[in-house]
Each structure stands twice: as structure tokens, then as C-alpha cells.
PDB file of C-alpha atoms in Angstrom:
ATOM      1  CA  MET N   1      -0.230   0.161  -0.168  1.00  0.00           C
ATOM      2  CA  TYR N   2       1.746   3.829  -1.063  1.00  0.00           C
ATOM      3  CA  PRO N   3       0.261   6.230   0.268  1.00  0.00           C
ATOM      4  CA  LYS N   4      -0.826   9.497  -2.147  1.00  0.00           C
ATOM      5  CA  GLU N   5       1.964  10.950  -2.118  1.00  0.00           C
ATOM      6  CA  ARG N   6       4.024   7.997  -3.332  1.00  0.00           C
ATOM      7  CA  GLY N   7       1.413   7.795  -6.328  1.00  0.00           C
ATOM      8  CA  GLY N   8      -0.962   5.224  -4.133  1.00  0.00           C
ATOM      9  CA  THR N   9      -4.443   5.241  -3.253  1.00  0.00           C
ATOM     10  CA  GLY N  10      -3.867   5.462   0.363  1.00  0.00           C
ATOM     11  CA  GLY N  11      -5.610   2.246   1.418  1.00  0.00           C
ATOM     12  CA  ILE N  12      -8.380   2.713  -0.543  1.00  0.00           C
ATOM     13  CA  ILE N  13      -9.678   0.272  -3.444  1.00  0.00           C
ATOM     14  CA  PRO N  14     -10.439   2.273  -6.634  1.00  0.00           C
ATOM     15  CA  GLN N  15     -13.966   1.531  -7.227  1.00  0.00           C
ATOM     16  CA  ALA N  16     -13.576  -0.168 -10.358  1.00  0.00           C
ATOM     17  CA  ASP N  17     -11.008  -3.020  -8.879  1.00  0.00           C
ATOM     18  CA  ALA N  18     -13.646  -3.391  -5.885  1.00  0.00           C
ATOM     19  CA  PHE N  19     -15.958  -4.808  -8.637  1.00  0.00           C
ATOM     20  CA  VAL N  20     -13.999  -7.103 -10.703  1.00  0.00           C
ATOM     21  CA  LEU N  21     -12.672  -8.990  -6.727  1.00  0.00           C
ATOM     22  CA  LEU N  22     -16.188  -9.474  -5.985  1.00  0.00           C
ATOM     23  CA  ALA N  23     -16.660 -11.068  -9.359  1.00  0.00           C
ATOM     24  CA  HIS N  24     -13.906 -12.848  -9.118  1.00  0.00           C
ATOM     25  CA  ALA N  25     -14.841 -14.207  -5.647  1.00  0.00           C
ATOM     26  CA  ARG N  26     -18.028 -14.732  -5.541  1.00  0.00           C
ATOM     27  CA  SER N  27     -16.862 -16.921  -8.995  1.00  0.00           C
ATOM     28  CA  GLN N  28     -13.991 -18.235  -6.564  1.00  0.00           C
ATOM     29  CA  GLY N  29     -17.033 -19.150  -3.334  1.00  0.00           C
ATOM     30  CA  ILE N  30     -15.110 -16.625  -1.644  1.00  0.00           C
ATOM     31  CA  GLU N  31     -17.039 -14.756   0.977  1.00  0.00           C
ATOM     32  CA  LEU N  32     -16.458 -10.878   0.121  1.00  0.00           C
ATOM     33  CA  SER N  33     -18.986  -8.539   0.133  1.00  0.00           C
ATOM     34  CA  PRO N  34     -19.179  -4.376  -0.359  1.00  0.00           C
ATOM     35  CA  ASP N  35     -18.644  -3.848   3.453  1.00  0.00           C
ATOM     36  CA  ASP N  36     -14.985  -5.225   3.032  1.00  0.00           C
ATOM     37  CA  PHE N  37     -14.044  -2.593   1.041  1.00  0.00           C
ATOM     38  CA  PHE N  38     -15.941   0.434   2.697  1.00  0.00           C
ATOM     39  CA  ARG N  39     -15.341   1.262   6.231  1.00  0.00           C
ATOM     40  CA  ILE N  40     -18.267   3.648   8.380  1.00  0.00           C
ATOM     41  CA  SER N  41     -18.182   5.844  10.564  1.00  0.00           C
ATOM     42  CA  GLN N  42     -20.532   5.201  13.512  1.00  0.00           C
ATOM     43  CA  GLU N  43     -21.571   8.326  13.442  1.00  0.00           C
ATOM     44  CA  ALA N  44     -21.905   7.543   9.727  1.00  0.00           C
ATOM     45  CA  ALA N  45     -23.655   4.705  10.636  1.00  0.00           C
ATOM     46  CA  GLU N  46     -26.138   6.130  12.889  1.00  0.00           C
TER      47      GLU N  46
END
């Protein structure tokens, strides 16, 4: 994982890549959901 200052995403998986990963996981029987990609703060969840 590279920080944004070094050209990375700072740990954020781009949406297009997340869709590809979810599709692959589904095809391989791997448990993975969109919730695994996005952190929601406690305040936002309420």
C-alpha cells in the first residue's frame, strides 16, 4: 500500500477494481462483500 504522496491510493481500493475483486470472489466461492471495502464511521452509520 502506497500513500497518496507516493502515487498510491492511501489504502482505498478504486471502485472499478472492487467490482472486479467482488466478481472474482463470487466465482471462486470466496466470501467477500462491498462492506469489506468501505469503512463507515460510527457516526455515519447512525
